[in-house]
């Protein structure tokens, strides 16, 4: 049974992960078209998202596989034979419990170490692609935006890398917006960063206050990208990018109390979420193993267990959102994660309810 559950969980998780990967990868098509993102970088970006998907997918996959396995045992009458052999509900649920404990250990490895690392790598790579001209090619026939306030248009690019038909609009200083046009140019790399060299063009600027157009012709001119991209302040890392040790060491004297609450909420959610790998299979096993045999099938029991799982998942999201606004709701995160475990173990371990018998009538006596 445990082998069947493990194989089924792997296949279901892989199928769901592929579906999510396809849907999420569509977000990066714009980077391929507009930013010149390579296929290798595209694959790396999407693969970095996978651990974050798995921590949500695996508990649901395990729940579905446990539900399917025990439902098939009931339908094939195999569960009746196992009960006749003297196995209790808790003994029948042991494969699901052991597998849930093993997957919970994997869940802690994902949520506490792997996911923060991959999320940080993903955001850093995305930040670099969007803001570093050194990693993004100037696209032909398009208005390429870099940072805030710098737009470059390139009509065409020659095989040797020369740019023709250049138009640059620079409004990094809002009070002194400048427009430059040149016949040709090139993208050059210096120790101070990437620059665009423009040859045979003009520089247009509207003089502040007077509104008059100032026109300057030049033989060569360089546009520096550092003030648009390279000298930006360090990117702020959100809660999911911080390591678990970093979240544990957060000081309550942090100035931004909103960010502090989000960091604390992320820490507690990270510690509680792997418990669903044990709670969801226990819910499925508890409902099906204690339901009894019905010739019409176990449709009602399957729907009840699925409804309980969805309710627990919804409460988990609600508790996480509430704790982000008020740390007084943090205990709800742990309560919601441990309640399915406690409920499942109690239902499986308790003795069966006594069945009510009707007294024989006087006529029958």
Coordinates of C-alpha atoms in Angstrom, one line a residue:
X1 CA 0.0 0.0 0.0
X2 CA 2.8 2.4 0.9
X3 CA 4.5 1.7 -2.4
X4 CA 1.4 2.3 -4.4
X5 CA 0.7 5.6 -2.5
X6 CA 4.3 6.8 -3.0
X7 CA 4.3 6.1 -6.8
X8 CA 0.8 7.6 -7.2
X9 CA 1.9 10.7 -5.2
X10 CA 4.9 11.2 -7.4
X11 CA 2.9 10.9 -10.7
X12 CA 0.1 13.2 -9.5
X13 CA 2.6 15.8 -8.2
X14 CA 4.5 15.7 -11.4
X15 CA 1.3 16.1 -13.5
X16 CA 0.1 19.1 -11.4
X17 CA 3.6 20.6 -11.4
X18 CA 3.7 20.4 -15.2
X19 CA 0.3 22.1 -15.5
X20 CA 1.4 24.9 -13.1
X21 CA 4.7 25.3 -14.9
X22 CA 3.0 25.8 -18.3
X23 CA 0.6 28.4 -16.9
X24 CA 3.3 30.3 -15.0
X25 CA 5.8 30.2 -17.9
X26 CA 3.4 32.3 -20.0
X27 CA 4.3 35.2 -17.7
X28 CA 7.8 35.2 -19.1
X29 CA 6.9 35.2 -22.8
X30 CA 7.0 39.0 -22.7
X31 CA 10.6 38.8 -21.6
X32 CA 11.5 36.6 -24.5
X33 CA 9.8 38.9 -27.0
X34 CA 10.6 42.3 -25.6
X35 CA 13.8 41.7 -23.6
X36 CA 15.6 39.2 -25.7
X37 CA 15.6 36.6 -23.0
X38 CA 17.4 33.4 -24.0
X39 CA 15.8 29.9 -23.8
X40 CA 18.3 28.9 -21.2
X41 CA 17.5 31.9 -18.9
X42 CA 13.7 31.3 -19.5
X43 CA 14.1 27.6 -18.4
X44 CA 16.1 28.6 -15.4
X45 CA 13.5 31.2 -14.3
X46 CA 10.7 28.8 -14.5
X47 CA 12.5 26.0 -12.8
X48 CA 13.3 28.2 -9.9
X49 CA 9.5 28.5 -9.3
X50 CA 9.0 24.8 -9.0
X51 CA 9.9 24.3 -5.3
X52 CA 7.3 26.9 -4.4
X53 CA 4.7 24.9 -6.3
X54 CA 5.7 21.6 -4.8
X55 CA 5.1 22.7 -1.2
X56 CA 1.5 23.3 -2.1
X57 CA 1.1 20.5 -4.6
X58 CA 2.5 17.6 -2.6
X59 CA 0.0 17.7 0.3
X60 CA -2.9 17.8 -2.1
X61 CA -1.4 15.0 -4.2
X62 CA -0.9 12.8 -1.2
X63 CA -4.4 13.4 0.0
X64 CA -5.8 12.4 -3.4
X65 CA -3.7 9.3 -3.6
X66 CA -4.7 8.1 -0.1
X67 CA -8.3 8.8 -0.9
X68 CA -8.1 6.8 -4.1
X69 CA -6.2 3.9 -2.5
X70 CA -8.6 3.3 0.4
X71 CA -11.7 3.9 -1.8
X72 CA -10.4 1.2 -4.1
X73 CA -9.8 -1.2 -1.2
X74 CA -13.3 -0.6 0.0
X75 CA -14.8 -1.2 -3.5
X76 CA -12.8 -4.4 -4.0
X77 CA -13.9 -5.8 -0.6
X78 CA -10.2 -6.0 0.4
X79 CA -10.7 -3.8 3.4
X80 CA -13.3 -6.2 4.8
X81 CA -10.7 -9.1 4.6
X82 CA -8.1 -6.9 6.4
X83 CA -10.6 -6.0 9.2
X84 CA -11.6 -9.7 9.5
X85 CA -7.9 -10.4 10.1
X86 CA -8.0 -8.2 13.2
X87 CA -6.5 -5.0 11.8
X88 CA -7.7 -1.8 13.5
X89 CA -8.4 1.5 11.8
X90 CA -5.1 2.9 13.0
X91 CA -3.3 -0.2 11.7
X92 CA -4.9 0.2 8.3
X93 CA -4.0 3.9 8.2
X94 CA -0.3 3.2 9.2
X95 CA 1.0 3.3 5.5
X96 CA -0.6 6.7 5.0
X97 CA 0.8 8.0 8.4
X98 CA 4.3 6.8 7.7
X99 CA 4.3 8.3 4.2
X100 CA 2.9 11.5 5.6
X101 CA 5.7 11.7 8.2
X102 CA 8.3 11.1 5.5
X103 CA 6.8 13.7 3.2
X104 CA 6.6 16.2 6.1
X105 CA 10.3 15.9 6.6
X106 CA 10.8 16.7 2.9
X107 CA 8.3 19.6 3.3
X108 CA 10.5 21.1 6.0
X109 CA 13.5 20.8 3.8
X110 CA 11.7 22.6 1.0
X111 CA 10.0 25.4 3.0
X112 CA 12.9 26.2 5.4
X113 CA 15.9 26.0 3.1
X114 CA 15.3 25.3 -0.6
X115 CA 12.4 27.6 -1.3
X116 CA 14.0 30.8 0.3
X117 CA 17.1 30.1 -1.8
X118 CA 15.2 29.6 -5.1
X119 CA 12.9 32.5 -4.5
X120 CA 15.8 34.8 -3.9
X121 CA 17.6 33.6 -7.0
X122 CA 14.5 34.0 -9.0
X123 CA 13.9 37.6 -8.0
X124 CA 17.6 38.6 -8.4
X125 CA 17.6 37.1 -11.9
X126 CA 14.4 38.8 -12.8
X127 CA 15.6 42.1 -11.4
X128 CA 18.8 41.8 -13.4
X129 CA 17.0 41.0 -16.6
X130 CA 14.6 44.0 -16.3
X131 CA 17.2 46.6 -15.1
X132 CA 20.6 45.7 -16.4
X133 CA 21.4 46.7 -19.9
X134 CA 24.4 44.5 -19.9
X135 CA 22.2 41.4 -20.0
X136 CA 19.5 42.7 -22.3
X137 CA 19.9 43.3 -26.0
X138 CA 18.5 46.4 -27.7
X139 CA 15.6 45.2 -29.8
X140 CA 15.2 46.4 -33.3
X141 CA 12.1 48.4 -34.3
X142 CA 11.0 48.7 -30.6
X143 CA 11.1 51.4 -27.9
X144 CA 13.3 49.7 -25.3
X145 CA 12.8 51.0 -21.7
X146 CA 15.6 50.8 -19.2
X147 CA 15.1 51.7 -15.6
X148 CA 13.0 54.8 -15.0
X149 CA 13.1 57.6 -17.6
X150 CA 15.4 56.2 -20.3
X151 CA 13.9 54.9 -23.6
X152 CA 15.9 53.9 -26.7
X153 CA 14.7 53.1 -30.2
X154 CA 16.9 51.3 -32.7
X155 CA 15.8 51.0 -36.3
X156 CA 18.1 48.1 -37.2
X157 CA 21.2 46.3 -36.2
X158 CA 24.0 45.3 -38.6
X159 CA 25.7 41.9 -38.4
X160 CA 28.8 43.5 -36.8
X161 CA 26.7 44.9 -34.0
X162 CA 26.4 48.5 -35.3
X163 CA 23.1 50.3 -34.5
X164 CA 21.4 52.5 -37.1
X165 CA 18.6 55.0 -36.7
X166 CA 19.0 55.7 -33.0
X167 CA 16.5 57.7 -30.9
X168 CA 17.0 58.2 -27.2
X169 CA 14.6 60.0 -24.9
X170 CA 16.1 60.7 -21.5
X171 CA 13.9 62.0 -18.7
X172 CA 15.8 60.8 -15.7
X173 CA 15.8 64.4 -14.7
X174 CA 12.2 65.4 -15.1
X175 CA 12.9 69.1 -15.3
X176 CA 15.4 68.6 -18.1
X177 CA 14.1 66.0 -20.5
X178 CA 16.4 65.4 -23.5
X179 CA 15.9 63.8 -26.8
X180 CA 18.8 62.6 -28.9
X181 CA 18.8 61.3 -32.5
X182 CA 21.7 59.8 -34.4
X183 CA 22.4 58.1 -37.8
X184 CA 24.3 55.3 -36.2
X185 CA 26.0 54.1 -33.0
X186 CA 27.0 51.1 -31.0
X187 CA 26.6 49.5 -27.6
X188 CA 29.9 49.6 -25.8
X189 CA 31.0 48.3 -22.4
X190 CA 33.4 50.3 -20.2
X191 CA 34.7 50.0 -16.7
X192 CA 32.0 52.4 -15.6
X193 CA 29.3 50.3 -17.2
X194 CA 27.5 49.9 -20.5
X195 CA 27.0 53.0 -22.7
X196 CA 25.5 53.8 -26.1
X197 CA 27.8 55.6 -28.5
X198 CA 26.0 57.9 -30.9
X199 CA 27.5 59.2 -34.1
X200 CA 26.3 62.1 -36.4
X201 CA 23.2 63.3 -34.5
X202 CA 21.6 66.1 -32.6
X203 CA 20.5 66.8 -29.0
X204 CA 17.2 68.5 -28.4
X205 CA 16.2 70.1 -25.1
X206 CA 13.5 72.5 -24.0
X207 CA 15.0 75.2 -21.8
X208 CA 13.1 75.4 -18.5
X209 CA 11.2 78.6 -17.9
X210 CA 11.4 79.9 -21.5
X211 CA 10.0 76.9 -23.3
X212 CA 12.5 77.4 -26.2
X213 CA 14.0 74.5 -28.0
X214 CA 17.7 74.1 -27.7
X215 CA 19.3 72.1 -30.6
X216 CA 22.9 70.9 -30.5
X217 CA 24.5 68.9 -33.4
X218 CA 27.3 66.5 -32.5
X219 CA 29.8 64.2 -34.2
X220 CA 29.7 61.7 -31.3
X221 CA 27.9 61.4 -28.0
X222 CA 27.6 58.8 -25.3
X223 CA 24.6 57.9 -23.2
X224 CA 25.4 56.5 -19.8
X225 CA 23.1 53.8 -18.3
X226 CA 24.4 53.9 -14.8
X227 CA 22.1 56.5 -13.5
X228 CA 19.2 54.6 -15.0
X229 CA 20.0 51.1 -13.9
X230 CA 23.4 50.5 -12.3
X231 CA 23.3 53.0 -9.4
X232 CA 19.9 52.1 -8.1
X233 CA 19.6 51.3 -4.4
X234 CA 19.8 47.6 -3.4
X235 CA 16.7 45.7 -4.1
X236 CA 14.5 45.1 -1.0
X237 CA 14.1 41.4 -0.3
X238 CA 10.6 40.3 0.7
X239 CA 9.7 37.8 3.4
X240 CA 9.8 34.7 1.2
X241 CA 13.4 35.5 0.1
X242 CA 14.7 35.6 3.6
X243 CA 16.4 32.6 5.1
X244 CA 14.8 30.9 8.1
X245 CA 17.7 31.9 10.4
X246 CA 17.3 35.5 9.2
X247 CA 13.6 35.5 10.0
X248 CA 14.3 33.9 13.5
X249 CA 16.8 36.7 14.2
X250 CA 14.4 39.5 13.3
X251 CA 14.4 42.2 16.0
X252 CA 11.1 43.6 17.3
X253 CA 12.7 47.1 17.2
X254 CA 12.5 47.1 13.4
X255 CA 11.2 50.5 12.2
X256 CA 8.8 49.2 9.6
X257 CA 6.2 47.3 11.7
X258 CA 4.2 46.2 8.7
X259 CA 7.3 44.4 7.2
X260 CA 8.1 43.0 10.6
X261 CA 4.6 41.4 10.9
X262 CA 5.0 40.0 7.4
X263 CA 8.3 38.5 8.3
X264 CA 7.0 36.9 11.5
X265 CA 3.9 35.6 9.7
X266 CA 6.1 34.1 6.9
X267 CA 8.3 32.4 9.6
X268 CA 5.3 30.7 11.3
X269 CA 3.7 29.7 8.0
X270 CA 7.0 28.2 7.0
X271 CA 7.2 26.1 10.1
X272 CA 3.5 25.0 10.1
X273 CA 2.9 24.3 6.4
X274 CA 4.7 21.0 6.2
X275 CA 2.3 19.5 8.8
X276 CA -0.4 19.4 6.1
X277 CA 1.6 16.6 4.5
X278 CA 0.5 14.5 7.5
X279 CA -2.9 16.1 8.2
X280 CA -4.4 15.8 4.8
X281 CA -3.8 12.0 4.5
X282 CA -5.1 11.5 8.0
X283 CA -8.3 13.3 7.0
X284 CA -8.8 11.0 4.0
X285 CA -8.0 7.9 6.0
X286 CA -10.2 8.8 8.9
X287 CA -13.3 9.5 6.8
X288 CA -13.0 6.5 4.6
X289 CA -11.9 3.8 7.1
X290 CA -14.6 4.7 9.6
X291 CA -17.4 5.1 7.2
X292 CA -18.4 1.4 6.8
X293 CA -19.3 -0.4 3.6
X294 CA -22.0 0.8 1.2
X295 CA -22.9 -1.0 -2.0
X296 CA -23.7 2.2 -3.7
X297 CA -20.1 3.4 -3.3
X298 CA -18.3 5.9 -1.2
X299 CA -19.2 9.0 -3.1
X300 CA -20.5 10.9 0.0
X301 CA -17.5 10.0 2.1
X302 CA -15.1 11.1 -0.7
X303 CA -17.0 14.4 -1.1
X304 CA -16.9 15.0 2.7
X305 CA -13.2 14.4 3.0
X306 CA -12.5 16.6 0.0
X307 CA -14.7 19.4 1.5
X308 CA -12.7 19.1 4.8
X309 CA -9.4 19.4 2.9
X310 CA -10.5 22.4 1.0
X311 CA -11.8 24.0 4.1
X312 CA -8.5 23.5 5.9
X313 CA -6.6 24.9 3.0
X314 CA -8.8 28.0 2.9
X315 CA -8.4 28.5 6.6
X316 CA -4.7 28.2 6.2
X317 CA -4.7 31.1 3.7
X318 CA -7.0 33.1 5.9
X319 CA -4.9 32.6 9.0
X320 CA -1.7 33.6 7.1
X321 CA -3.3 36.8 5.8
X322 CA -4.7 37.7 9.3
X323 CA -1.4 37.1 11.0
X324 CA 0.3 39.4 8.4
X325 CA -1.9 42.2 9.7
X326 CA -1.9 41.2 13.4
X327 CA 0.5 38.8 15.1
X328 CA -2.2 37.9 17.6
X329 CA -3.6 35.6 14.9
X330 CA -0.4 33.6 14.7
X331 CA -1.7 30.7 16.9
X332 CA -4.4 30.1 14.3
X333 CA -1.7 29.1 11.8
X334 CA -0.5 26.3 14.1
X335 CA -4.0 25.4 15.2
X336 CA -5.2 25.0 11.7
X337 CA -2.2 22.8 10.8
X338 CA -2.4 20.5 13.9
X339 CA -6.2 20.2 14.0
X340 CA -6.5 17.8 11.0
X341 CA -3.7 15.6 12.6
X342 CA -5.4 15.5 16.0
X343 CA -8.9 14.9 14.5
X344 CA -7.7 12.1 12.2
X345 CA -5.8 10.3 15.0
X346 CA -8.7 10.6 17.4
X347 CA -11.2 9.2 14.9
X348 CA -8.9 6.3 13.9
X349 CA -7.9 5.4 17.5
X350 CA -11.3 5.7 19.3
X351 CA -13.4 2.6 19.6
X352 CA -16.3 2.3 17.2
X353 CA -19.6 3.9 18.2
X354 CA -22.1 1.3 19.6
X355 CA -24.8 0.6 17.1
X356 CA -28.4 1.1 18.3
X357 CA -30.5 -1.9 18.2
X358 CA -34.3 -1.9 18.1
X359 CA -36.2 -4.0 20.7
X360 CA -38.3 -6.9 19.4
X361 CA -42.0 -6.3 19.3
X362 CA -44.5 -8.2 21.5
X363 CA -46.1 -9.8 18.5
X364 CA -42.9 -11.2 17.3
X365 CA -42.1 -12.5 20.9

